PDB file of C-alpha atoms in Angstrom:
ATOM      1  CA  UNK Y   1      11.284 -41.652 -24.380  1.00 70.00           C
ATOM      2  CA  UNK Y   2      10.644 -45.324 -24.777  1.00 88.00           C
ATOM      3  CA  UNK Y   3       7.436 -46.222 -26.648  1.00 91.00           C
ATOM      4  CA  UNK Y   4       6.838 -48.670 -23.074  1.00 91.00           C
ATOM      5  CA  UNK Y   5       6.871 -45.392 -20.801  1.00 93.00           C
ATOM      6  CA  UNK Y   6       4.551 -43.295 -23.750  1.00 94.00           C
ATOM      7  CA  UNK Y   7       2.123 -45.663 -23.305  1.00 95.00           C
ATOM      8  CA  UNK Y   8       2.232 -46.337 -19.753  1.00 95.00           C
ATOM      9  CA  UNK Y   9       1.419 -42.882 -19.801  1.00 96.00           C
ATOM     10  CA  UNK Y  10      -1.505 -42.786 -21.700  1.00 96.00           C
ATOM     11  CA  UNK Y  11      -2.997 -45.174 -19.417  1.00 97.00           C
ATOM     12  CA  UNK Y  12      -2.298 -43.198 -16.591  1.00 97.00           C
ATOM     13  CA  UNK Y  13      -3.340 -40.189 -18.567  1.00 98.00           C
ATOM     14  CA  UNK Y  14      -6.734 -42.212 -19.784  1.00 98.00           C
ATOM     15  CA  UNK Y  15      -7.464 -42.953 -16.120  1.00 98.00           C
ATOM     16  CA  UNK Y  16      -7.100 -40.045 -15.149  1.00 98.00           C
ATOM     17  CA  UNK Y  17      -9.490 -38.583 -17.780  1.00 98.00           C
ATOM     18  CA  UNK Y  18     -12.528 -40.630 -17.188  1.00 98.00           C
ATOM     19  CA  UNK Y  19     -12.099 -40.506 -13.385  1.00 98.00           C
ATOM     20  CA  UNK Y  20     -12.978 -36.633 -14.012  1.00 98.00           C
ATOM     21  CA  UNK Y  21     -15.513 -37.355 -16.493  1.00 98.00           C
ATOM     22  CA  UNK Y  22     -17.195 -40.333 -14.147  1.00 98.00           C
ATOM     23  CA  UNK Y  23     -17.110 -37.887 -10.892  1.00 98.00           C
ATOM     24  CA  UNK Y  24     -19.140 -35.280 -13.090  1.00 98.00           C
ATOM     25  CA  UNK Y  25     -21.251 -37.734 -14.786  1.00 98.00           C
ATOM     26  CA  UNK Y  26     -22.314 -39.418 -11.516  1.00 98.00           C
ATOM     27  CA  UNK Y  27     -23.626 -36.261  -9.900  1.00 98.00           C
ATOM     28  CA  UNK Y  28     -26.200 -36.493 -12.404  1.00 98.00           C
ATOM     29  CA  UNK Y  29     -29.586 -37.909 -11.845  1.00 98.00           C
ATOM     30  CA  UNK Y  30     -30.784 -41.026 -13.590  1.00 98.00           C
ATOM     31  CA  UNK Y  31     -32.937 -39.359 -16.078  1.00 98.00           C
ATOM     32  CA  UNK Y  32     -29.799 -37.325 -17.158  1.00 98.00           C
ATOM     33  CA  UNK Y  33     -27.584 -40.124 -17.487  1.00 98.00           C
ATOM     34  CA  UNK Y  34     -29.932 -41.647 -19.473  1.00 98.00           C
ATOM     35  CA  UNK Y  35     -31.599 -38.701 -21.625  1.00 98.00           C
ATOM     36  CA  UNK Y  36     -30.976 -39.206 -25.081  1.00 98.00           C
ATOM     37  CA  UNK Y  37     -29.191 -36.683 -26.915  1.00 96.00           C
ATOM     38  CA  UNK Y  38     -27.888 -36.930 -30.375  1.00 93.00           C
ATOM     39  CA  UNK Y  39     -24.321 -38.171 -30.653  1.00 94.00           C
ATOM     40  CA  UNK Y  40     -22.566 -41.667 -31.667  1.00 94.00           C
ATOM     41  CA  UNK Y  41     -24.132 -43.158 -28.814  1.00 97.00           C
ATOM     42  CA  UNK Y  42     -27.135 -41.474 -27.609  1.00 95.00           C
ATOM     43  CA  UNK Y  43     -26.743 -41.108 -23.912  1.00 98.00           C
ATOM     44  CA  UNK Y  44     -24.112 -40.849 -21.070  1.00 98.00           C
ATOM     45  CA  UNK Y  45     -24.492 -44.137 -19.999  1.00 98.00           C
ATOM     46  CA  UNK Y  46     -24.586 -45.680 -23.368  1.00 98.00           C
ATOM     47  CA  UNK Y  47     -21.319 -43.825 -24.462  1.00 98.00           C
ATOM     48  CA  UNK Y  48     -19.489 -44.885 -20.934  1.00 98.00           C
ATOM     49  CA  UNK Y  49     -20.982 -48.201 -21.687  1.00 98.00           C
ATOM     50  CA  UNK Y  50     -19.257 -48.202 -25.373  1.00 98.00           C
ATOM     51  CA  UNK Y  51     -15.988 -47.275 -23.760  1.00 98.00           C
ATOM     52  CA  UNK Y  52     -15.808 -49.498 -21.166  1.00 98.00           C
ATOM     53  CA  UNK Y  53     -16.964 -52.413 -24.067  1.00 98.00           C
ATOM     54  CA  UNK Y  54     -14.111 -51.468 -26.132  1.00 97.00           C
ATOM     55  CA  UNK Y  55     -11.584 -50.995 -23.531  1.00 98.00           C
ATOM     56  CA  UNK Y  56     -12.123 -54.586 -21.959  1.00 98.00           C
ATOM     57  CA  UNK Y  57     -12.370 -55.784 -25.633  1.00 97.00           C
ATOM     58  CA  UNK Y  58      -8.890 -54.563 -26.887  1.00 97.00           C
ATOM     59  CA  UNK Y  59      -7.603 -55.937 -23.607  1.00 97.00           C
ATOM     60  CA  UNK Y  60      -8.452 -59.160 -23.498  1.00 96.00           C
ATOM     61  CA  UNK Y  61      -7.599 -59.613 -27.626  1.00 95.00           C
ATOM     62  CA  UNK Y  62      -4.054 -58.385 -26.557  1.00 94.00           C
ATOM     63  CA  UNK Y  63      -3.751 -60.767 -23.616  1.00 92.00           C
ATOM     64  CA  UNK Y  64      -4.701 -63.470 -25.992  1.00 91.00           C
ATOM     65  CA  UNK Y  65      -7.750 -64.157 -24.078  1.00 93.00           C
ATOM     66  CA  UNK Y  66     -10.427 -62.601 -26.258  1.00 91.00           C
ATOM     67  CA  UNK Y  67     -13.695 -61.870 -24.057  1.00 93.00           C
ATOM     68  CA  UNK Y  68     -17.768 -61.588 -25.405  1.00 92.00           C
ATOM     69  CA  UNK Y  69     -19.589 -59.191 -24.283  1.00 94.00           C
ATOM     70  CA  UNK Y  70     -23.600 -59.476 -24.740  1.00 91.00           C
ATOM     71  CA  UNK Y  71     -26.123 -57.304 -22.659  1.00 94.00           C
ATOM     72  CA  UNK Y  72     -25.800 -54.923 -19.650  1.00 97.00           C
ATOM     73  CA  UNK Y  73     -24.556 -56.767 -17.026  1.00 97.00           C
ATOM     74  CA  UNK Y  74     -24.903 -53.460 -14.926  1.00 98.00           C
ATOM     75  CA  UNK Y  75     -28.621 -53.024 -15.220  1.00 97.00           C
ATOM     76  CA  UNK Y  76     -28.334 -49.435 -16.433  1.00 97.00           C
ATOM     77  CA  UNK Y  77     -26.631 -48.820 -13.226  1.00 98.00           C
ATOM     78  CA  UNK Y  78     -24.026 -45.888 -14.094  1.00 98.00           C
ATOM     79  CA  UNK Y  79     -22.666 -46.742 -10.671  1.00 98.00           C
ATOM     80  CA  UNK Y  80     -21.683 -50.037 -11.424  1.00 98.00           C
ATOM     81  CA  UNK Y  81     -20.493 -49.177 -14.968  1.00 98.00           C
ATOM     82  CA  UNK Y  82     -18.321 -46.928 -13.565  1.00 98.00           C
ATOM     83  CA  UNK Y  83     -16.834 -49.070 -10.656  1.00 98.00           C
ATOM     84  CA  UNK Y  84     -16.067 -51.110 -14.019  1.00 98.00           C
ATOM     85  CA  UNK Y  85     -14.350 -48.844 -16.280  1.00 98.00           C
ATOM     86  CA  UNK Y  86     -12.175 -47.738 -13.202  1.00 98.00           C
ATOM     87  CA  UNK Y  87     -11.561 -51.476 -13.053  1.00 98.00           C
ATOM     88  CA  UNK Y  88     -10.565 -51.956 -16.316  1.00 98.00           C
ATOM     89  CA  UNK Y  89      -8.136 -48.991 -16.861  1.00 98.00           C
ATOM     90  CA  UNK Y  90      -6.721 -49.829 -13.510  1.00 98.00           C
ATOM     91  CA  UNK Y  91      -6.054 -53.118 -15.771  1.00 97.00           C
ATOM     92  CA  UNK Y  92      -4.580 -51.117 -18.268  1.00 97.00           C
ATOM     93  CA  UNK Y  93      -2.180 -49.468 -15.985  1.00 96.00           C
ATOM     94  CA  UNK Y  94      -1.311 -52.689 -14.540  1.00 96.00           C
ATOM     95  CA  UNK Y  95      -0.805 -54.267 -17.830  1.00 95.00           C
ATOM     96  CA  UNK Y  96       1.842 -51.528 -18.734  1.00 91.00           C
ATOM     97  CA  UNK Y  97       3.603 -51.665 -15.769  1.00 87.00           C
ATOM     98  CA  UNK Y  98       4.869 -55.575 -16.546  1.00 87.00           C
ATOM     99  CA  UNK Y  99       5.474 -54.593 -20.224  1.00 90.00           C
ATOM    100  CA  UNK Y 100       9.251 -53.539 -21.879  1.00 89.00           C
ATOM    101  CA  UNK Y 101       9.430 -52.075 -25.278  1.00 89.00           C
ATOM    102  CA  UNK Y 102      10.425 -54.999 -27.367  1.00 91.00           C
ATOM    103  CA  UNK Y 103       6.889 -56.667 -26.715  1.00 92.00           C
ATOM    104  CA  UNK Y 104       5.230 -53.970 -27.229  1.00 93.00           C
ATOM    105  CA  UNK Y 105       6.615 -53.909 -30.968  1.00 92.00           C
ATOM    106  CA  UNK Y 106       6.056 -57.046 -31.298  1.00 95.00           C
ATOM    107  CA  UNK Y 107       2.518 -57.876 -33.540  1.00 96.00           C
ATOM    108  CA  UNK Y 108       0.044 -59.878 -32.080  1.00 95.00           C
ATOM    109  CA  UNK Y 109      -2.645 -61.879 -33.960  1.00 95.00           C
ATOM    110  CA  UNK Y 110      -6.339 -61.132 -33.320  1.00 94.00           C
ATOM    111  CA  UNK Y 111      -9.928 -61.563 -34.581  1.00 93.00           C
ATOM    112  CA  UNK Y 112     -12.341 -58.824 -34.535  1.00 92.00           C
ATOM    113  CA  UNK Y 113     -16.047 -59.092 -33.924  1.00 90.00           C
ATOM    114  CA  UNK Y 114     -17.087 -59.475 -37.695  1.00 93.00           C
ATOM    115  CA  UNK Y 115     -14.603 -62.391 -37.427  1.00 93.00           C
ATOM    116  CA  UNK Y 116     -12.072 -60.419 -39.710  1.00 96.00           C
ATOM    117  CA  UNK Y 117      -8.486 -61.934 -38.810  1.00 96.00           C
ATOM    118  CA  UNK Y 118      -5.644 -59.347 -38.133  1.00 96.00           C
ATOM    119  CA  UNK Y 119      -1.186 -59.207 -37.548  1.00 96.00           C
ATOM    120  CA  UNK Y 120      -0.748 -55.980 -36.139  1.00 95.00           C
ATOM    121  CA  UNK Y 121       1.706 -54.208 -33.562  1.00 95.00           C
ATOM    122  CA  UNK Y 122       0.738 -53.734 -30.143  1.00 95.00           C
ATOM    123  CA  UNK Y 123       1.967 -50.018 -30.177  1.00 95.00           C
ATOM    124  CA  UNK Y 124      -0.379 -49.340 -32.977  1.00 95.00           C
ATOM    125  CA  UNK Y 125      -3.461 -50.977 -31.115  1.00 96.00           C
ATOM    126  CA  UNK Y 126      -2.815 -49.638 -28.269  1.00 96.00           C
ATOM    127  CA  UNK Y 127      -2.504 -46.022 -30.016  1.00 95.00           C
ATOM    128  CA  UNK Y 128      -5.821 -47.016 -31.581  1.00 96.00           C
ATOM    129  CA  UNK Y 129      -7.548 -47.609 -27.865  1.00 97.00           C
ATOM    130  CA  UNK Y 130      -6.607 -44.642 -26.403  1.00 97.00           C
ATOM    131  CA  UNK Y 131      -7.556 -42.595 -29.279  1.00 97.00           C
ATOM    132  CA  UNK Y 132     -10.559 -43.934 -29.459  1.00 97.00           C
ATOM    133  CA  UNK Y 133     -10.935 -43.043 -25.731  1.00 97.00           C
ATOM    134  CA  UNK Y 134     -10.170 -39.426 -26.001  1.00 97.00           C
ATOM    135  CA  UNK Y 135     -12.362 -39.437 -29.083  1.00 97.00           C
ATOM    136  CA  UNK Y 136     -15.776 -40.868 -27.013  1.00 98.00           C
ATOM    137  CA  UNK Y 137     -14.630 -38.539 -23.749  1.00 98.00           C
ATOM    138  CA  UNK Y 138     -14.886 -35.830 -26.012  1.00 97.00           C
ATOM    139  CA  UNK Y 139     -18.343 -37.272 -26.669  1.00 98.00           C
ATOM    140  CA  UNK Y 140     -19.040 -37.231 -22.900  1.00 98.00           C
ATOM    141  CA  UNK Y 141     -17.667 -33.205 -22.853  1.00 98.00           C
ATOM    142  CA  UNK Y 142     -21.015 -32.213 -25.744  1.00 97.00           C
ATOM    143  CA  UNK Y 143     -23.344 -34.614 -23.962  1.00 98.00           C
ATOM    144  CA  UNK Y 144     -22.502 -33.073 -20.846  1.00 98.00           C
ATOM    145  CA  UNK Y 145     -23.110 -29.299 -22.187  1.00 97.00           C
ATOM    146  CA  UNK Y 146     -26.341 -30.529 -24.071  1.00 97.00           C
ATOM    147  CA  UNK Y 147     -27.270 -31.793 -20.453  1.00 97.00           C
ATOM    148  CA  UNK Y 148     -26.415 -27.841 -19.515  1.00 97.00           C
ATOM    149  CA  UNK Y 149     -23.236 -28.940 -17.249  1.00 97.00           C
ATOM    150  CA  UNK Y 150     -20.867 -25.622 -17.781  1.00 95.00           C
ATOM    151  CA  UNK Y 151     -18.352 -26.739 -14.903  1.00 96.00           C
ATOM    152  CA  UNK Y 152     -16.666 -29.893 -16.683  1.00 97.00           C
ATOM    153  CA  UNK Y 153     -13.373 -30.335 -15.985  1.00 97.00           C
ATOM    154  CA  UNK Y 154     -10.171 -30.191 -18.197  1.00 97.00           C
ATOM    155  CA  UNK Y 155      -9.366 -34.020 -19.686  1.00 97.00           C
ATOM    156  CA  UNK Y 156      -6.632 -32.591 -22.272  1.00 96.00           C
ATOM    157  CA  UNK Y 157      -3.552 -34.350 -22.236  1.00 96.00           C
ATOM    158  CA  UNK Y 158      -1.740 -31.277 -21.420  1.00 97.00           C
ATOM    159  CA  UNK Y 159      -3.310 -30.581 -18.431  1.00 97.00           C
ATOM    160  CA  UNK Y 160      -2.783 -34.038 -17.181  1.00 97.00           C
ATOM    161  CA  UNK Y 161       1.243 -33.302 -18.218  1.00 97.00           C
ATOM    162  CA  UNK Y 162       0.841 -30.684 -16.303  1.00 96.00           C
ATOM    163  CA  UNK Y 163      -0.420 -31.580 -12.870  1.00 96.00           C
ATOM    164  CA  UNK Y 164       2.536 -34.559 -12.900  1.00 93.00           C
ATOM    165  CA  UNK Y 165       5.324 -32.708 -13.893  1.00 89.00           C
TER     166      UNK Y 165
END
């Protein structure tokens, strides 16, 4: 398999995920979404929040278009956060889909938020974002039981292999 279509994959595979997370997470009331629990980021909304921070981050770095991020510009609304993340890994998706494998090996120079200047492989990156996704849905999965949700669904990769093969 072509490193283009493994990736392309993972951000079908990462939509997928937090679409099941999000449809849980927005049965919730308010106060749940928003009860603080102990974890990287204390809440629901604060850890979907994180994600979808990161997410449009590492995207707009690797379109060469770096973006700032400062506030909430959803009001605490976990609605309108998550018609946002679906947004932006719908961007993801869309970003694979125009992508062959010799960009994608290709390194691409970037500043991070301390300023820090970096030369490194898109593959690698984008191995880093999705990582880091599956590591904050996880996240979502212990916030959720803390929250005493006991019906959360399956966001394993396998699963996801699964239901498209």
């Amino acid at each position: 398999m072509l490193i283009s279509e493994l990736l392309f994959k993972y951000s079908l595979y990462n939509q997928w995920a937090h679409k099941r997370l999000l449809d849980l997470i927005n049965t919730l009331t308010v106060e749940q979404q928003h009860t603080i629990v102990p974890s990287s980021f204390n809440s629901l909304y604060k850890t979907v929040f994180h994600i979808w921070s990161a997410e449009s981050l590492w995207l707009g770095r690797l379109n060469l278009a770096p973006i700032k991020i400062s506030g909430d510009p959803f009001d605490e609304s976990m609605e309108k956060l998550s018609e946002a993340l679906e947004a932006v890994d719908q961007l993801w998706v869309d970003w694979f889909a125009e992508k062959e494998d010799f960009q994608l090996t290709q390194k691409v120079h970037y500043t991070n938020m301390a300023g820090q200047s970096f030369h490194q492989a898109y593959d690698l990156l984008l191995a880093h974002v999705f990582n880091h996704n599956t590591y904050h849905n996880g996240q979502l999965v212990t916030i959720l039981r803390s929250l005493g949700q006991d019906k959360i669904p399956s966001t394993d990769f396998i699963t996801w292999v699964r239901i498209i093969e």
